[in-house]
PDB file of C-alpha atoms in Angstrom:
ATOM      1  CA  ASN W   1       0.000   0.000   0.000  1.00 93.00           C
ATOM      2  CA  PHE W   2       2.823   2.396   0.799  1.00 94.00           C
ATOM      3  CA  PHE W   3       4.409   1.807  -2.603  1.00 95.00           C
ATOM      4  CA  VAL W   4       1.107   2.175  -4.492  1.00 96.00           C
ATOM      5  CA  GLU W   5       0.200   5.450  -2.753  1.00 97.00           C
ATOM      6  CA  SER W   6       3.728   6.856  -3.007  1.00 97.00           C
ATOM      7  CA  TYR W   7       3.951   5.981  -6.688  1.00 97.00           C
ATOM      8  CA  ARG W   8       0.599   7.690  -7.293  1.00 97.00           C
ATOM      9  CA  ARG W   9       1.798  10.909  -5.604  1.00 97.00           C
ATOM     10  CA  SER W  10       5.055  10.786  -7.584  1.00 97.00           C
ATOM     11  CA  GLY W  11       3.090  11.866 -10.644  1.00 97.00           C
ATOM     12  CA  ARG W  12       2.856  15.379  -9.178  1.00 97.00           C
ATOM     13  CA  TYR W  13       6.627  15.870  -9.073  1.00 97.00           C
ATOM     14  CA  GLN W  14       8.559  13.123 -10.848  1.00 96.00           C
ATOM     15  CA  LYS W  15       8.843  14.609 -14.343  1.00 96.00           C
ATOM     16  CA  TYR W  16      10.116  17.891 -12.924  1.00 97.00           C
ATOM     17  CA  ILE W  17      12.604  16.190 -10.597  1.00 98.00           C
ATOM     18  CA  ALA W  18      13.926  13.833 -13.310  1.00 98.00           C
ATOM     19  CA  ALA W  19      14.421  16.773 -15.693  1.00 98.00           C
ATOM     20  CA  GLU W  20      16.384  18.696 -13.038  1.00 98.00           C
ATOM     21  CA  PHE W  21      18.620  15.691 -12.340  1.00 98.00           C
ATOM     22  CA  ARG W  22      19.187  15.239 -16.073  1.00 98.00           C
ATOM     23  CA  LYS W  23      20.160  18.923 -16.438  1.00 98.00           C
ATOM     24  CA  ALA W  24      22.595  18.559 -13.524  1.00 98.00           C
ATOM     25  CA  GLY W  25      24.227  15.497 -15.116  1.00 97.00           C
ATOM     26  CA  LEU W  26      23.134  13.145 -12.313  1.00 97.00           C
ATOM     27  CA  PRO W  27      21.547   9.711 -12.868  1.00 97.00           C
ATOM     28  CA  THR W  28      17.811  10.177 -13.351  1.00 97.00           C
ATOM     29  CA  GLU W  29      17.206   7.034 -11.255  1.00 97.00           C
ATOM     30  CA  LEU W  30      18.035   9.212  -8.240  1.00 97.00           C
ATOM     31  CA  SER W  31      14.856  11.175  -8.898  1.00 97.00           C
ATOM     32  CA  TRP W  32      12.978   8.231  -7.326  1.00 97.00           C
ATOM     33  CA  LEU W  33      14.659   8.699  -3.931  1.00 97.00           C
ATOM     34  CA  PRO W  34      11.693  10.640  -2.487  1.00 97.00           C
ATOM     35  CA  LEU W  35       9.614   7.469  -2.778  1.00 97.00           C
ATOM     36  CA  ILE W  36      11.574   5.861   0.044  1.00 95.00           C
ATOM     37  CA  GLU W  37      12.448   9.146   1.769  1.00 95.00           C
ATOM     38  CA  SER W  38       8.974  10.629   2.129  1.00 96.00           C
ATOM     39  CA  GLY W  39       6.516   8.752  -0.072  1.00 96.00           C
ATOM     40  CA  TYR W  40       6.422  11.986  -2.121  1.00 97.00           C
ATOM     41  CA  LYS W  41       4.709  13.845   0.739  1.00 97.00           C
ATOM     42  CA  ASP W  42       5.892  17.448   0.795  1.00 94.00           C
ATOM     43  CA  LYS W  43       5.048  17.778   4.509  1.00 95.00           C
ATOM     44  CA  ALA W  44       6.508  14.415   5.591  1.00 95.00           C
ATOM     45  CA  PHE W  45       8.138  14.807   9.035  1.00 95.00           C
ATOM     46  CA  SER W  46      10.350  12.117  10.549  1.00 91.00           C
ATOM     47  CA  ARG W  47      11.347  11.202  14.092  1.00 89.00           C
ATOM     48  CA  SER W  48      14.761  12.753  13.401  1.00 87.00           C
ATOM     49  CA  ARG W  49      12.982  16.035  12.494  1.00 92.00           C
ATOM     50  CA  ALA W  50      13.704  15.677   8.785  1.00 95.00           C
ATOM     51  CA  LEU W  51      11.094  17.441   6.657  1.00 97.00           C
ATOM     52  CA  GLY W  52       9.779  17.498   3.108  1.00 97.00           C
ATOM     53  CA  LEU W  53      10.034  15.401  -0.042  1.00 97.00           C
ATOM     54  CA  TRP W  54      13.809  15.089   0.358  1.00 97.00           C
ATOM     55  CA  GLN W  55      13.808  14.804   4.169  1.00 97.00           C
ATOM     56  CA  PHE W  56      16.309  17.512   5.039  1.00 96.00           C
ATOM     57  CA  ILE W  57      17.076  18.185   8.682  1.00 95.00           C
ATOM     58  CA  ALA W  58      17.266  21.899   9.430  1.00 95.00           C
ATOM     59  CA  SER W  59      21.074  22.122   9.591  1.00 94.00           C
ATOM     60  CA  THR W  60      21.574  20.381   6.242  1.00 95.00           C
ATOM     61  CA  GLY W  61      18.851  22.545   4.756  1.00 95.00           C
ATOM     62  CA  TYR W  62      20.766  25.651   5.853  1.00 95.00           C
ATOM     63  CA  ARG W  63      23.936  24.276   4.241  1.00 96.00           C
ATOM     64  CA  PHE W  64      22.160  24.113   0.909  1.00 97.00           C
ATOM     65  CA  ASN W  65      20.299  27.436   1.096  1.00 97.00           C
ATOM     66  CA  LEU W  66      16.852  26.260   2.182  1.00 98.00           C
ATOM     67  CA  LYS W  67      15.385  29.187   4.089  1.00 96.00           C
ATOM     68  CA  ARG W  68      13.605  28.617   7.389  1.00 96.00           C
ATOM     69  CA  ASP W  69      12.012  31.317   9.541  1.00 96.00           C
ATOM     70  CA  PRO W  70       8.736  31.835  11.454  1.00 96.00           C
ATOM     71  CA  TRP W  71       6.829  32.216   8.173  1.00 97.00           C
ATOM     72  CA  ILE W  72       8.270  29.711   5.703  1.00 97.00           C
ATOM     73  CA  ASP W  73      10.254  26.480   5.578  1.00 97.00           C
ATOM     74  CA  GLU W  74      11.670  25.828   2.115  1.00 98.00           C
ATOM     75  CA  ARG W  75      12.355  22.176   2.910  1.00 97.00           C
ATOM     76  CA  MET W  76       8.692  21.735   1.946  1.00 97.00           C
ATOM     77  CA  ASP W  77       9.129  23.429  -1.452  1.00 97.00           C
ATOM     78  CA  PHE W  78       9.532  20.644  -4.025  1.00 97.00           C
ATOM     79  CA  GLN W  79      11.486  22.827  -6.460  1.00 97.00           C
ATOM     80  CA  LYS W  80      13.919  24.412  -4.001  1.00 97.00           C
ATOM     81  CA  SER W  81      14.437  21.199  -2.042  1.00 98.00           C
ATOM     82  CA  THR W  82      15.133  19.317  -5.285  1.00 98.00           C
ATOM     83  CA  LYS W  83      17.854  21.859  -6.118  1.00 98.00           C
ATOM     84  CA  ALA W  84      19.300  21.379  -2.626  1.00 98.00           C
ATOM     85  CA  ALA W  85      19.161  17.566  -2.974  1.00 98.00           C
ATOM     86  CA  ILE W  86      21.043  17.745  -6.278  1.00 98.00           C
ATOM     87  CA  GLU W  87      23.753  19.896  -4.678  1.00 98.00           C
ATOM     88  CA  TYR W  88      24.032  17.610  -1.645  1.00 98.00           C
ATOM     89  CA  LEU W  89      24.137  14.394  -3.697  1.00 98.00           C
ATOM     90  CA  THR W  90      26.753  15.917  -6.004  1.00 98.00           C
ATOM     91  CA  PHE W  91      28.867  16.845  -2.963  1.00 97.00           C
ATOM     92  CA  LEU W  92      28.523  13.323  -1.533  1.00 96.00           C
ATOM     93  CA  HIS W  93      29.460  11.651  -4.821  1.00 95.00           C
ATOM     94  CA  ASP W  94      32.518  13.887  -5.105  1.00 95.00           C
ATOM     95  CA  LEU W  95      33.440  12.912  -1.537  1.00 92.00           C
ATOM     96  CA  PHE W  96      32.975   9.142  -1.772  1.00 90.00           C
ATOM     97  CA  GLY W  97      33.369   8.408  -5.473  1.00 89.00           C
ATOM     98  CA  ASP W  98      30.422   6.019  -5.862  1.00 90.00           C
ATOM     99  CA  TRP W  99      26.662   6.392  -5.675  1.00 93.00           C
ATOM    100  CA  SER W 100      25.938   3.682  -3.113  1.00 92.00           C
ATOM    101  CA  SER W 101      28.205   5.341  -0.539  1.00 91.00           C
ATOM    102  CA  ALA W 102      26.868   8.763  -1.509  1.00 94.00           C
ATOM    103  CA  LEU W 103      23.323   7.561  -0.838  1.00 95.00           C
ATOM    104  CA  ALA W 104      24.406   6.081   2.481  1.00 93.00           C
ATOM    105  CA  GLY W 105      25.809   9.502   3.367  1.00 93.00           C
ATOM    106  CA  TYR W 106      22.554  11.145   2.321  1.00 95.00           C
ATOM    107  CA  ASN W 107      20.647   8.856   4.677  1.00 93.00           C
ATOM    108  CA  CYS W 108      22.809   8.958   7.792  1.00 91.00           C
ATOM    109  CA  GLY W 109      25.149  11.919   7.221  1.00 90.00           C
ATOM    110  CA  GLU W 110      28.520  11.886   5.526  1.00 90.00           C
ATOM    111  CA  MET W 111      30.502  11.821   8.770  1.00 90.00           C
ATOM    112  CA  ASN W 112      28.910   8.510   9.793  1.00 88.00           C
ATOM    113  CA  VAL W 113      30.081   6.986   6.517  1.00 89.00           C
ATOM    114  CA  VAL W 114      33.537   8.547   6.929  1.00 87.00           C
ATOM    115  CA  ARG W 115      33.803   7.029  10.408  1.00 87.00           C
ATOM    116  CA  ALA W 116      32.731   3.635   9.057  1.00 85.00           C
ATOM    117  CA  ILE W 117      35.434   3.850   6.385  1.00 82.00           C
ATOM    118  CA  ARG W 118      38.037   4.693   9.019  1.00 83.00           C
ATOM    119  CA  GLN W 119      37.067   1.588  10.988  1.00 81.00           C
ATOM    120  CA  GLN W 120      38.099  -0.632   8.094  1.00 75.00           C
ATOM    121  CA  ARG W 121      41.554  -2.173   8.233  1.00 71.00           C
ATOM    122  CA  GLU W 122      42.064  -2.068   4.481  1.00 66.00           C
ATOM    123  CA  ASP W 123      43.625   1.175   3.303  1.00 58.00           C
ATOM    124  CA  TYR W 124      41.300   1.991   0.387  1.00 58.00           C
ATOM    125  CA  LEU W 125      38.032   3.786  -0.238  1.00 57.00           C
ATOM    126  CA  ASP W 126      35.332   1.262   0.651  1.00 65.00           C
ATOM    127  CA  ASP W 127      31.983   1.118  -1.090  1.00 74.00           C
ATOM    128  CA  PHE W 128      28.626   0.648   0.604  1.00 81.00           C
ATOM    129  CA  TRP W 129      28.709  -3.169   0.503  1.00 84.00           C
ATOM    130  CA  ASP W 130      32.055  -3.248   2.335  1.00 82.00           C
ATOM    131  CA  LEU W 131      30.557  -1.004   5.026  1.00 84.00           C
ATOM    132  CA  TYR W 132      27.125  -2.638   5.126  1.00 83.00           C
ATOM    133  CA  THR W 133      27.505  -4.352   8.504  1.00 85.00           C
ATOM    134  CA  ILE W 134      28.904  -1.360  10.396  1.00 86.00           C
ATOM    135  CA  LEU W 135      26.569   1.363   9.139  1.00 89.00           C
ATOM    136  CA  PRO W 136      23.374   2.231  11.053  1.00 90.00           C
ATOM    137  CA  ALA W 137      20.665  -0.389  10.544  1.00 91.00           C
ATOM    138  CA  GLU W 138      18.357   2.073   8.782  1.00 91.00           C
ATOM    139  CA  THR W 139      21.114   2.950   6.309  1.00 91.00           C
ATOM    140  CA  ALA W 140      21.934  -0.721   5.752  1.00 91.00           C
ATOM    141  CA  ARG W 141      18.283  -1.148   4.647  1.00 93.00           C
ATOM    142  CA  TYR W 142      18.178   2.126   2.719  1.00 94.00           C
ATOM    143  CA  ILE W 143      20.234   1.153  -0.353  1.00 93.00           C
ATOM    144  CA  PRO W 144      18.509  -2.247  -0.824  1.00 95.00           C
ATOM    145  CA  ARG W 145      15.111  -0.522  -0.490  1.00 95.00           C
ATOM    146  CA  PHE W 146      16.096   2.001  -3.156  1.00 96.00           C
ATOM    147  CA  LEU W 147      17.378  -0.702  -5.512  1.00 96.00           C
ATOM    148  CA  ALA W 148      14.164  -2.679  -4.970  1.00 96.00           C
ATOM    149  CA  THR W 149      12.169   0.457  -5.794  1.00 96.00           C
ATOM    150  CA  LEU W 150      14.007   0.844  -9.107  1.00 97.00           C
ATOM    151  CA  TYR W 151      13.446  -2.812 -10.011  1.00 97.00           C
ATOM    152  CA  ILE W 152       9.714  -2.491  -9.324  1.00 96.00           C
ATOM    153  CA  ILE W 153       9.366   0.759 -11.268  1.00 96.00           C
ATOM    154  CA  LYS W 154      11.079  -0.745 -14.317  1.00 95.00           C
ATOM    155  CA  ASN W 155       8.838  -3.833 -14.305  1.00 95.00           C
ATOM    156  CA  PRO W 156       5.903  -3.399 -11.908  1.00 96.00           C
ATOM    157  CA  ALA W 157       3.827  -6.307 -13.238  1.00 95.00           C
ATOM    158  CA  LYS W 158       6.658  -8.746 -12.551  1.00 96.00           C
ATOM    159  CA  TYR W 159       6.424  -7.859  -8.855  1.00 95.00           C
ATOM    160  CA  GLY W 160       2.633  -7.926  -8.625  1.00 94.00           C
ATOM    161  CA  PHE W 161       1.873  -4.226  -9.114  1.00 94.00           C
ATOM    162  CA  THR W 162      -0.736  -4.359 -11.864  1.00 91.00           C
ATOM    163  CA  GLU W 163      -2.923  -1.314 -11.212  1.00 89.00           C
ATOM    164  CA  LEU W 164      -0.541   1.600 -10.590  1.00 94.00           C
ATOM    165  CA  THR W 165      -1.866   5.089 -11.300  1.00 96.00           C
ATOM    166  CA  LEU W 166      -0.228   8.531 -11.316  1.00 96.00           C
ATOM    167  CA  ASP W 167      -1.519  11.900 -10.123  1.00 97.00           C
ATOM    168  CA  ASP W 168      -1.352  14.692 -12.689  1.00 96.00           C
ATOM    169  CA  PRO W 169       1.796  16.868 -12.627  1.00 96.00           C
ATOM    170  CA  MET W 170       1.583  20.017 -10.499  1.00 95.00           C
ATOM    171  CA  GLN W 171       0.419  23.035 -12.481  1.00 95.00           C
ATOM    172  CA  PHE W 172       0.138  26.547 -11.119  1.00 97.00           C
ATOM    173  CA  ASP W 173       0.498  30.268 -11.704  1.00 96.00           C
ATOM    174  CA  GLU W 174       3.081  32.205  -9.697  1.00 96.00           C
ATOM    175  CA  ILE W 175       3.010  35.809  -8.569  1.00 95.00           C
ATOM    176  CA  THR W 176       5.320  37.659  -6.195  1.00 95.00           C
ATOM    177  CA  VAL W 177       3.624  39.208  -3.189  1.00 95.00           C
ATOM    178  CA  THR W 178       5.268  41.490  -0.652  1.00 94.00           C
ATOM    179  CA  LYS W 179       2.716  41.870   2.133  1.00 92.00           C
ATOM    180  CA  GLN W 180       1.188  39.567   4.697  1.00 95.00           C
ATOM    181  CA  MET W 181      -2.121  37.958   3.734  1.00 96.00           C
ATOM    182  CA  LYS W 182      -4.026  35.006   5.088  1.00 97.00           C
ATOM    183  CA  ILE W 183      -4.400  32.036   2.765  1.00 97.00           C
ATOM    184  CA  ARG W 184      -8.139  31.945   3.426  1.00 96.00           C
ATOM    185  CA  ASP W 185      -8.493  35.599   2.351  1.00 96.00           C
ATOM    186  CA  ILE W 186      -6.530  34.942  -0.848  1.00 96.00           C
ATOM    187  CA  ALA W 187      -8.672  31.883  -1.537  1.00 96.00           C
ATOM    188  CA  GLU W 188     -11.847  33.956  -1.120  1.00 95.00           C
ATOM    189  CA  ALA W 189     -10.504  36.633  -3.489  1.00 94.00           C
ATOM    190  CA  ILE W 190      -9.926  34.112  -6.287  1.00 95.00           C
ATOM    191  CA  SER W 191     -12.907  31.854  -5.460  1.00 95.00           C
ATOM    192  CA  VAL W 192     -11.076  28.630  -4.615  1.00 95.00           C
ATOM    193  CA  ALA W 193     -11.045  26.417  -1.527  1.00 96.00           C
ATOM    194  CA  PRO W 194      -8.344  27.335   1.030  1.00 96.00           C
ATOM    195  CA  ASP W 195      -6.985  23.774   1.047  1.00 96.00           C
ATOM    196  CA  VAL W 196      -6.174  24.126  -2.678  1.00 96.00           C
ATOM    197  CA  LEU W 197      -3.852  27.038  -1.887  1.00 97.00           C
ATOM    198  CA  GLU W 198      -2.409  25.256   1.135  1.00 96.00           C
ATOM    199  CA  GLU W 199      -1.513  22.276  -1.047  1.00 96.00           C
ATOM    200  CA  LEU W 200       0.189  24.535  -3.603  1.00 97.00           C
ATOM    201  CA  ASN W 201       2.085  26.442  -0.886  1.00 97.00           C
ATOM    202  CA  PRO W 202       3.229  23.901   1.716  1.00 97.00           C
ATOM    203  CA  THR W 203       6.193  26.182   2.506  1.00 97.00           C
ATOM    204  CA  LEU W 204       3.929  28.530   4.479  1.00 97.00           C
ATOM    205  CA  ARG W 205       4.142  27.511   8.132  1.00 96.00           C
ATOM    206  CA  GLN W 206       1.192  29.551   9.442  1.00 95.00           C
ATOM    207  CA  GLN W 207      -0.992  29.884   6.326  1.00 96.00           C
ATOM    208  CA  ILE W 208       0.083  33.522   6.093  1.00 97.00           C
ATOM    209  CA  THR W 209       2.396  35.023   3.477  1.00 97.00           C
ATOM    210  CA  PRO W 210       5.537  36.627   4.944  1.00 97.00           C
ATOM    211  CA  ASP W 211       6.193  40.368   5.167  1.00 94.00           C
ATOM    212  CA  TYR W 212       8.828  40.173   2.409  1.00 96.00           C
ATOM    213  CA  ALA W 213       8.848  39.096  -1.236  1.00 96.00           C
ATOM    214  CA  TYR W 214       7.345  35.635  -1.575  1.00 97.00           C
ATOM    215  CA  THR W 215       6.485  33.657  -4.702  1.00 97.00           C
ATOM    216  CA  LEU W 216       2.907  32.545  -4.201  1.00 97.00           C
ATOM    217  CA  ARG W 217       1.549  29.598  -6.182  1.00 97.00           C
ATOM    218  CA  LEU W 218      -2.021  29.766  -7.402  1.00 97.00           C
ATOM    219  CA  PRO W 219      -4.279  27.488  -9.444  1.00 97.00           C
ATOM    220  CA  PRO W 220      -3.816  27.948 -13.212  1.00 96.00           C
ATOM    221  CA  ARG W 221      -5.491  31.059 -14.684  1.00 93.00           C
ATOM    222  CA  THR W 222      -6.027  32.732 -11.311  1.00 95.00           C
ATOM    223  CA  GLY W 223      -2.800  34.742 -11.091  1.00 93.00           C
ATOM    224  CA  ASN W 224      -4.245  37.712 -12.967  1.00 93.00           C
ATOM    225  CA  VAL W 225      -7.364  37.630 -10.811  1.00 93.00           C
ATOM    226  CA  LEU W 226      -5.363  37.974  -7.613  1.00 93.00           C
ATOM    227  CA  THR W 227      -3.041  40.603  -9.123  1.00 92.00           C
ATOM    228  CA  ALA W 228      -6.084  42.756  -9.896  1.00 92.00           C
ATOM    229  CA  ARG W 229      -7.369  42.405  -6.314  1.00 90.00           C
ATOM    230  CA  LEU W 230      -4.131  42.631  -4.302  1.00 88.00           C
ATOM    231  CA  ASP W 231      -4.793  46.186  -3.100  1.00 84.00           C
ATOM    232  CA  GLN W 232      -8.058  45.017  -1.576  1.00 84.00           C
TER     233      GLN W 232
END
């Protein structure tokens, strides 16, 4: 059930994420990582306080320019967090030299993988399978889970997934606003349900736009409507 629901939600983001990975020169298979990270839930929150599609903890988010203040948390923005994930994965691959170790570092932090490498007697750069037994248990499961995900996606019927469906890709207008407004007031101004705006703007922590420039997402063909009514 988790796989079926996560795969369905992937339709909202996957094409965008895969295109960004392709542009960055990274393997497009990595664009499926959010399936095991968050189930493609942009508000997913873990016991270790990791948040968003890509499950950044706050400190790692800061390292890769994801803003967090009383009004917004960009870890929940699928576009900005994807950019941050690409930068972090690129850094990890440059550090370790192979993708399995890079992914282990993404899951448990690069210093945990570095310490595991230092525990090895052999004087060479180990890959994930050499370190498998001394990494945290969650990380030891993480790479096999990701590989299993890729196998299933490439041939779902072989593994018993015969009725997979995809949500439609996210579509929206964007306008820049510079004053504080409640989501419910914006929704009333453009005649949509407040939860539609909340879903398009998960970054907003209090359902209020901040008192500085913010790119607000709106349902398609409603941007001009709000622009005309902003002064009200």
